[in-house]
Coordinates of C-alpha atoms in Angstrom, one line a residue:
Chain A
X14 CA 2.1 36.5 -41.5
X15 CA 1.8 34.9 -38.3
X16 CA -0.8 32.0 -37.3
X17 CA -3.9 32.9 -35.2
X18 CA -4.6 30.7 -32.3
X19 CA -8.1 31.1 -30.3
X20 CA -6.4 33.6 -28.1
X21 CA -4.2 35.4 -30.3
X22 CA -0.8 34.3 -32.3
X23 CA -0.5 30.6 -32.3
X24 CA 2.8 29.9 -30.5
X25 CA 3.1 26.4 -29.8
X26 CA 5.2 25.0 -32.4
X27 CA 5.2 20.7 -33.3
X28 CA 8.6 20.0 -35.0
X29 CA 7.5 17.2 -36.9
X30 CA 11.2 15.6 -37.5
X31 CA 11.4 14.8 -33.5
X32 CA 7.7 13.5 -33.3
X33 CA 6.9 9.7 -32.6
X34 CA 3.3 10.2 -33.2
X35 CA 2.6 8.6 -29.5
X36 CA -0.5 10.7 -29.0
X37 CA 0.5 11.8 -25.4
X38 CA -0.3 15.7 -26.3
X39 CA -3.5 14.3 -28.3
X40 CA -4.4 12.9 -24.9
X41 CA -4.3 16.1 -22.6
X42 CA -5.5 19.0 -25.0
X43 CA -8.1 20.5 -23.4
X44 CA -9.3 22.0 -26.7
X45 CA -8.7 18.9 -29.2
X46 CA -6.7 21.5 -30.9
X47 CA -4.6 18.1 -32.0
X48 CA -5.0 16.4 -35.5
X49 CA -3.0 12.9 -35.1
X50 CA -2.8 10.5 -38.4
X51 CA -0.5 7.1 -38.7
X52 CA 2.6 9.8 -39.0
X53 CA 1.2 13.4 -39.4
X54 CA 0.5 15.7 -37.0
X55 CA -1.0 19.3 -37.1
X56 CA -2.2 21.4 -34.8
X57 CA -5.8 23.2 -34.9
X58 CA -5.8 26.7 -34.7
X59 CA -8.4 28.1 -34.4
X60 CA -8.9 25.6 -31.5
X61 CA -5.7 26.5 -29.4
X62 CA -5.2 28.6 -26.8
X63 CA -1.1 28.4 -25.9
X64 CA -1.7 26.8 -23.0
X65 CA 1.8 25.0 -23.1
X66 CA 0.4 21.4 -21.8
X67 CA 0.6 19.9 -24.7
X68 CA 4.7 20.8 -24.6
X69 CA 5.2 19.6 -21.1
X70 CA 3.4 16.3 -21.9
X71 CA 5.5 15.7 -24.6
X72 CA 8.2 12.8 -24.0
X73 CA 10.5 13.6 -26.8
X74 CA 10.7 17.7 -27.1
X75 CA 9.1 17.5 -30.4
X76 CA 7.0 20.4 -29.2
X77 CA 8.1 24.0 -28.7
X78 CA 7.3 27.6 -27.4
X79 CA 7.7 30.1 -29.7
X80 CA 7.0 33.4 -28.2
X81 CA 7.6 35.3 -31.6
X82 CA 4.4 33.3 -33.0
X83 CA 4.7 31.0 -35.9
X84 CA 5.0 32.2 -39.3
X85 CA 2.2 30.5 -41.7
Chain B
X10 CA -17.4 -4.6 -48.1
X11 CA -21.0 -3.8 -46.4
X12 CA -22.3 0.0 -46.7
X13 CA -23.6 -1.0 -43.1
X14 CA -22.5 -2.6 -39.7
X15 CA -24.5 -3.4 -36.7
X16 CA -20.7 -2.3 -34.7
X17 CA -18.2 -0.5 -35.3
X18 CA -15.1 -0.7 -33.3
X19 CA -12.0 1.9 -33.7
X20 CA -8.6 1.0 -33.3
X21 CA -7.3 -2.4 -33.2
X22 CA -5.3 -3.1 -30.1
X23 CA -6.1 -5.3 -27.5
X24 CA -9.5 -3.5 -26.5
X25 CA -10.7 -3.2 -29.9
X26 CA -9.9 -6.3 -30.9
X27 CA -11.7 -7.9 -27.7
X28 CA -14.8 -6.0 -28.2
X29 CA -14.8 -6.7 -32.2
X30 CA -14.6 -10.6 -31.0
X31 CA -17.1 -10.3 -28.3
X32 CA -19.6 -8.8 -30.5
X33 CA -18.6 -10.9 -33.5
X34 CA -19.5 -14.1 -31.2
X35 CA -23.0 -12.7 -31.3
X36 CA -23.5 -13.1 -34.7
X37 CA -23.7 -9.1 -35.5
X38 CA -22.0 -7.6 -37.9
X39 CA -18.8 -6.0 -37.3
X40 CA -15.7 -4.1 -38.2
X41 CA -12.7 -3.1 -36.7
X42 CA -10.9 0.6 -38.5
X43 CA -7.4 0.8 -37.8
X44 CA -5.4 4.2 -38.4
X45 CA -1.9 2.6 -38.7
X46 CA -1.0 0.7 -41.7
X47 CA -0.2 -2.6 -39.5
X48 CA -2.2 -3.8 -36.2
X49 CA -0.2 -4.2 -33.5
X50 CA 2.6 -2.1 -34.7
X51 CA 4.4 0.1 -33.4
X52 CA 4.5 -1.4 -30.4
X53 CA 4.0 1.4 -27.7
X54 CA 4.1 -0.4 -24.4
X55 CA 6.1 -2.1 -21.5
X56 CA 4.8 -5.9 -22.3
X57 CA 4.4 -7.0 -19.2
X58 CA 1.1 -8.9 -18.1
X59 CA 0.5 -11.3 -15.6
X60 CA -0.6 -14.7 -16.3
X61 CA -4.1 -14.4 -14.4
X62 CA -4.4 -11.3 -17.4
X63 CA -3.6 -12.8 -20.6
X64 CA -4.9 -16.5 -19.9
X65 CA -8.4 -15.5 -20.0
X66 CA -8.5 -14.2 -23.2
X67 CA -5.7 -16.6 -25.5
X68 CA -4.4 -19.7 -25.4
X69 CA -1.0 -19.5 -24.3
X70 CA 1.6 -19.8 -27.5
X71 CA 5.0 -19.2 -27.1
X72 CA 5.7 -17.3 -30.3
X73 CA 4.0 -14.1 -28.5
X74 CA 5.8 -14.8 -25.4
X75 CA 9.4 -13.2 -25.4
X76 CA 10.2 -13.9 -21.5
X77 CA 8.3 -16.0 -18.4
X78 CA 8.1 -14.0 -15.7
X79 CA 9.0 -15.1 -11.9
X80 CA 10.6 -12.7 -10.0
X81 CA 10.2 -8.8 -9.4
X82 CA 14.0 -6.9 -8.6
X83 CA 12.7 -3.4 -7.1
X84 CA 15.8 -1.1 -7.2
X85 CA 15.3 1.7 -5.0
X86 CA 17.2 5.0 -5.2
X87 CA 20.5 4.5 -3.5
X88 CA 20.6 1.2 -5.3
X89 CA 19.5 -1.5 -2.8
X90 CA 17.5 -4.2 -4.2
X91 CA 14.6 -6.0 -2.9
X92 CA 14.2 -9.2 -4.5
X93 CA 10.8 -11.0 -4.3
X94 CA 10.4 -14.3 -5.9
X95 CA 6.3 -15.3 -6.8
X96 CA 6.3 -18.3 -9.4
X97 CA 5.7 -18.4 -13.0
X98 CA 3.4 -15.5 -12.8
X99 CA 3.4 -13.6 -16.1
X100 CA 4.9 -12.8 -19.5
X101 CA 6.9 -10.0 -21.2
X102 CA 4.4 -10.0 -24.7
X103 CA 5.9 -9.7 -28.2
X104 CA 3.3 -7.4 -28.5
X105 CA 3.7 -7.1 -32.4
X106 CA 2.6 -10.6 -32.3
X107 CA 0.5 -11.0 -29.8
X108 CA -2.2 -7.4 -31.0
X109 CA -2.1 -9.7 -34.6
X110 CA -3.4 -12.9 -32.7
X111 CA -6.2 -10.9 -31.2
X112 CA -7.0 -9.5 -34.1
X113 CA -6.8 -12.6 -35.7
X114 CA -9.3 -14.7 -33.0
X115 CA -11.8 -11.7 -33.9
X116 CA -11.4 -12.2 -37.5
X117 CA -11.8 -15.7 -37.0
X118 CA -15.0 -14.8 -35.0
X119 CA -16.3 -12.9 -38.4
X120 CA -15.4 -9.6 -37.8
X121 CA -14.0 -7.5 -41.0
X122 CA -11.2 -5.3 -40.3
X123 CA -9.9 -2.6 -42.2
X124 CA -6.6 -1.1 -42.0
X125 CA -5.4 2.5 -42.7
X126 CA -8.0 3.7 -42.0
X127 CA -8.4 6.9 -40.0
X128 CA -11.6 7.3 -38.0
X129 CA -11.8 11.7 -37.7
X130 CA -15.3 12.0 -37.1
X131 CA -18.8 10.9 -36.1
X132 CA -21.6 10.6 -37.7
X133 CA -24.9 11.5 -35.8
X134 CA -28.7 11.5 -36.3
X135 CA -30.8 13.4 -33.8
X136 CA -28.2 13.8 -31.6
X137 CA -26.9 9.9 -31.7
X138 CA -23.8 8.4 -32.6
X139 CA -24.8 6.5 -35.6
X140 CA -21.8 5.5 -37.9
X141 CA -18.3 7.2 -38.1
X142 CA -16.3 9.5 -41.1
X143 CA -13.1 8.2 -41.8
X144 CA -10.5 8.7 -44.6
X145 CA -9.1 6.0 -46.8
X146 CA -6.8 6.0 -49.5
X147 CA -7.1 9.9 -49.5
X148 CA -11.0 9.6 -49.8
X149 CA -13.2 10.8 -47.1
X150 CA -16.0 8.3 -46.5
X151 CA -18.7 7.3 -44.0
X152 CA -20.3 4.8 -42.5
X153 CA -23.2 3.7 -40.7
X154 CA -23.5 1.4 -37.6
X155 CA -25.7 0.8 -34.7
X156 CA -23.1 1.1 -32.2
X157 CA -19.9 2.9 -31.8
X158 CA -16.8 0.8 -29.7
X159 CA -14.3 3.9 -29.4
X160 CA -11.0 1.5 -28.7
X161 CA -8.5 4.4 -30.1
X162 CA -6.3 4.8 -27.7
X163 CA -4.8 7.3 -25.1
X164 CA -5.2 10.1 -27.7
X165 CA -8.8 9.1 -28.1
X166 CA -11.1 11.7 -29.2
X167 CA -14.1 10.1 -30.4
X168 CA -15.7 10.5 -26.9
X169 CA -15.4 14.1 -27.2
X170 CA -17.1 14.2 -30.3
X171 CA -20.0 12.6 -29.1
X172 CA -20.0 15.1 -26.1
X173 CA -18.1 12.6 -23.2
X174 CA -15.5 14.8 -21.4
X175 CA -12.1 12.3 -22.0
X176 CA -9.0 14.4 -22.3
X177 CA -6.7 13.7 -19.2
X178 CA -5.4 16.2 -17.1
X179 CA -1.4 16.6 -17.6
X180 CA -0.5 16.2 -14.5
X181 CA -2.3 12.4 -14.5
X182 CA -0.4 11.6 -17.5
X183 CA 2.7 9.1 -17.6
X184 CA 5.0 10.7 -20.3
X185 CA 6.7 7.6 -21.7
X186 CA 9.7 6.4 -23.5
X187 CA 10.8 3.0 -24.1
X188 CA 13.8 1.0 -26.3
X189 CA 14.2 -2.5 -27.1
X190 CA 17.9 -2.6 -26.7
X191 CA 20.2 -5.8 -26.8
X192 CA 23.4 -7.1 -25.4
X193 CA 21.1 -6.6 -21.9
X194 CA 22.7 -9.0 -19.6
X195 CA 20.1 -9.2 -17.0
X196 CA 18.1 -12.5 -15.6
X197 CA 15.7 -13.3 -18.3
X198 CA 12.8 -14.2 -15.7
X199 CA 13.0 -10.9 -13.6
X200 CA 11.2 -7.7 -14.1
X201 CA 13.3 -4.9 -13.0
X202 CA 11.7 -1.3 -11.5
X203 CA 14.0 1.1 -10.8
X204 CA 12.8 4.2 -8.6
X205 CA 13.5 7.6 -7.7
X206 CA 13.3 11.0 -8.4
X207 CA 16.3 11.2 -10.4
X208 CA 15.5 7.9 -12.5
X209 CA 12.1 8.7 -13.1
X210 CA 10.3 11.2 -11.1
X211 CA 6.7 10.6 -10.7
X212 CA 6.8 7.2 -12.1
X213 CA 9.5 4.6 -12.6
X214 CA 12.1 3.5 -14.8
X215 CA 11.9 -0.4 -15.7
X216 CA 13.8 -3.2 -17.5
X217 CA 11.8 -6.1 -18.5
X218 CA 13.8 -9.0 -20.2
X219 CA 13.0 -10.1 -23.5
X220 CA 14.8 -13.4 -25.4
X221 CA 18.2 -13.6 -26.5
X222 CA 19.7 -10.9 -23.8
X223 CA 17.5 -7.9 -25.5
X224 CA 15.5 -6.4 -22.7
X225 CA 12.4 -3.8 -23.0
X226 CA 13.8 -0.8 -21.9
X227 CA 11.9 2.3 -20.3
X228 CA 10.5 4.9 -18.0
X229 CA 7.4 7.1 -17.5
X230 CA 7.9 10.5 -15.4
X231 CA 4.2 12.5 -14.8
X232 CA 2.9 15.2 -17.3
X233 CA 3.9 17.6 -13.9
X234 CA 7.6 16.5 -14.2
X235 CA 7.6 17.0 -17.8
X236 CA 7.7 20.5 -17.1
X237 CA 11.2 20.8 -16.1
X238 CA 12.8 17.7 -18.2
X239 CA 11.9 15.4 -20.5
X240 CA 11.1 11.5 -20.3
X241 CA 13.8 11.2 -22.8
X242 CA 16.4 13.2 -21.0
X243 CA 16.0 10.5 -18.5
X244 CA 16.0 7.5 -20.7
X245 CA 19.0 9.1 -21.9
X246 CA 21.2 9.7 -18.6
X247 CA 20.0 5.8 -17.6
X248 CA 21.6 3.9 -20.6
X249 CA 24.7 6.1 -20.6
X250 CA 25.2 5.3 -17.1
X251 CA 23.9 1.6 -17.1
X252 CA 24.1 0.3 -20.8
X253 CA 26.2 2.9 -22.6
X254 CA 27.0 0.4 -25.7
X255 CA 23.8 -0.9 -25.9
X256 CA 22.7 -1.4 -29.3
X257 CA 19.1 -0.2 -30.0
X258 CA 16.5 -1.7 -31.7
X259 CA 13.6 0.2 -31.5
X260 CA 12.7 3.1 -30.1
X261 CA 9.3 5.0 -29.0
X262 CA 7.1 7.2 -27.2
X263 CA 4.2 6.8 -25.6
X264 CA 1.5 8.0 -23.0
X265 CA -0.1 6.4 -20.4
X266 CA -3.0 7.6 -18.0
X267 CA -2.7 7.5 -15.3
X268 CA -5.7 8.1 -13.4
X269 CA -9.5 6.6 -12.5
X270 CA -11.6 5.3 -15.4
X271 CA -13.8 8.1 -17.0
X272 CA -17.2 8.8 -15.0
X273 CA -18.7 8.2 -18.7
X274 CA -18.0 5.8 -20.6
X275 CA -21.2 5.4 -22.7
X276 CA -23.4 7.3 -24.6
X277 CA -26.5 6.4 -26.9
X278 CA -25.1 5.0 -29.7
X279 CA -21.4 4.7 -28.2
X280 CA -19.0 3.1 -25.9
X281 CA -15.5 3.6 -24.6
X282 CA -12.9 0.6 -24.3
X283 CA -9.5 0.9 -23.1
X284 CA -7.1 3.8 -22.7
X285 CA -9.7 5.4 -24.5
X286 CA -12.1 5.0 -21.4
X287 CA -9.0 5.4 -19.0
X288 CA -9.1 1.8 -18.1
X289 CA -5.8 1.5 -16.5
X290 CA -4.2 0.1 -13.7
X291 CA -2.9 3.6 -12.4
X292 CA -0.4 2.5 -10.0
X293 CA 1.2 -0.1 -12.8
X294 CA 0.6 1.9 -15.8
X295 CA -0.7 -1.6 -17.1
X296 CA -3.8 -1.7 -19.2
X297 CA -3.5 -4.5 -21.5
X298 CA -5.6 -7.0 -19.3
X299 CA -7.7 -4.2 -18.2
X300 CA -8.1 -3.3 -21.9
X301 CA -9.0 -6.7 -22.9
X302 CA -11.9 -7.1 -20.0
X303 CA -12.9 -3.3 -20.7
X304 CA -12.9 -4.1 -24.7
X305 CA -14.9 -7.6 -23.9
X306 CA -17.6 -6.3 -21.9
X307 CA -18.2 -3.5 -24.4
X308 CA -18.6 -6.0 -27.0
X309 CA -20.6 -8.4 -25.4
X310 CA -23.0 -5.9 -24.7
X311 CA -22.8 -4.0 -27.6
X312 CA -23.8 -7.4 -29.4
X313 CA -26.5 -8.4 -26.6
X314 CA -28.2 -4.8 -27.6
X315 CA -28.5 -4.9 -31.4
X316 CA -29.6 -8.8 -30.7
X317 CA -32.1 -7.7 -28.0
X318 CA -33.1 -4.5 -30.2
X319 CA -32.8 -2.2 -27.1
X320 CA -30.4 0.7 -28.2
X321 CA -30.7 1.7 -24.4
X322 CA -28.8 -1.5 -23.4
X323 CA -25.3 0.1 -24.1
X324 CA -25.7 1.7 -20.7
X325 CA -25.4 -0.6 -18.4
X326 CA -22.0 -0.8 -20.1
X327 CA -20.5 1.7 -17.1
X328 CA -22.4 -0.5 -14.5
X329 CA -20.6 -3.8 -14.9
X330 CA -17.2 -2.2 -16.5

């Protein structure tokens, strides 16, 4: 069972164990697909559209492509 | 604590606290919500501010003052170095303790402030921002206020929520990471910039001194370079070639925007201060002392309009800001 993004399968991926919380990809979603507490993060779904900004942003490669789609 | 405030201000760095002061002064009731479980902490900035800056707003004290600042080393890409020399003309912050002290001076001013407290969204009659939601101690809970000070940083969304276009285009956003490392055997009164496309493409890599040979350690590359590589990658290569046993203290990311202040910064019922209005210096990266002016003049105002009774007042916010 995949996770459905606005435009389909969800395939942005936040791996949570390389995160700093810095709000850099909260910054630059177009969408505010980006949910960003003292030291959780989760992304939106239903608000996402894979646009991949929020993984270029990102200054510590805590975010990821997944072009399988990400399992719930 | 009160059910009701005449101001609300979210986040508590420098901008927030500024504007929770500013108001406070007014005699209106205020308080300040912070997400993070300590103000001022983690500490996701360079430090640097010039004298001119800081000196408006706080008394000089040297227990928030980790370095003086006199002398600028610009490194350019083949190495050379271009020294320039300008007198005592600004600090490296202990930012920890300096965000407390501004907190503090608004606390002092009467302003409550509430930590942990995670502001996730507005609350809005007829179309006007009047109070926020927030969750505390796993409770979701609301409040109303008069105004709104939105002081939450560069992933600020509150604007959006009251219907101000705010996020930042990638390509305008400095994708930062910093250390505090020590055994740094640099001059303690020179702020080093290092430049070039393989030390920080789209931005610069810089070494700012702190006490006891530890040194504020960092770099910012655009959102467009990010594409191909990292910030961290580069923050990476640079100690391993420049300070390979280094030990590090700290360690943390951060984003900066880069860009022009937001066309809107106000709204009925709701200002913008700080990174949250894009009030930074964009060729620097700075925006404590532009945070602290933004943050004041929001307050001030904020405080002259529930005094005044004129809602409308806010307004003018983006005329003098």
């Amino acid at each position: 069972m995949y996770r459905e993004s606005r435009t389909g399968k969800l395939l942005i991926d936040i791996l949570p164990g390389k995160c700093d919380f810095c709000g850099c990809c909260v910054g630059i979603c177009p969408e505010d697909a980006i949910e960003l507490k003292e030291a959780e993060i989760s992304i939106i779904d239903h608000r996402c559209t894979n646009c991949a900004k929020c993984i270029w942003s990102c200054p510590v490669e805590a975010i990821k492509f997944n072009k399988e789609g990400i399992l719930v | 604590m009160k059910d009701k405030f005449d101001v609300i201000v979210v986040g508590a760095g420098p901008a927030g606290s500024m504007a929770a002061r500013f108001a406070a002064e007014q005699g209106v009731s205020v308080l300040m919500l912070e997400k993070d479980r300590d103000v001022g902490y983690p500490v996701r900035c360079g430090e640097a501010i010039s004298k001119k800056g800081v000196e408006e707003f706080i008394q000089l004290d040297e227990k928030w003052i980790a370095s003086k600042i006199s002398k600028f080393s610009l490194i350019s890409p083949d190495g050379t170095e271009s020294l320039i020399e300008f007198g005592e003309s600004g600090y490296i912050l202990d930012r920890k303790i300096f965000d407390y002290e501004l907190a503090k001076s608004a606390a002092n001013c009467g302003a409550q402030i509430l930590t942990r407290a995670y502001v996730n969204g507005l609350l809005l009659e007829d179309n006007v921002v009047a109070g926020v939601k927030y969750e505390y101690q796993g409770e979701q809970k609301e409040l109303k206020s008069k105004i709104v000070i939105g002081a939450d940083g560069v992933e600020s969304r509150i604007g959006r929520w009251a219907g101000l276009e705010t996020f930042t285009d990638f390509r305008n956003m400095e994708c930062c990471v910093q250390v505090t490392a020590s055994n740094i055997k640099v001059d303690s009164n020179t702020l080093y910039f290092y430049f070039g496309k393989n030390v920080a493409p789209g931005g610069y890599f810089w070494v700012f001194p702190k006490s006891g040979y530890s040194a504020n350690i960092g770099l910012g590359i655009s959102g467009m370079e990010g594409k191909k590589r990292s910030a961290l990658y580069y923050l990476n290569s640079f100690m391993e070639k420049n300070f390979p046993d280094a030990p590090i203290l700290t360690s943390v990311a951060g984003g900066v925007p880069s860009t022009i202040t937001l066309k809107r910064i106000s709204i009925p019922g709701m200002v913008l201060a700080g990174d949250a209005a894009r009030q930074v210096n964009p060729l620097s990266g700075g925006g404590i002392s532009s945070g602290m002016i933004g943050g004041s003049i929001a307050g001030r105002i904020a405080g002259e309009s529930i005094k005044m009774n004129k809602p409308d007042h806010i307004l003018t916010y983006e005329k003098v800001s």
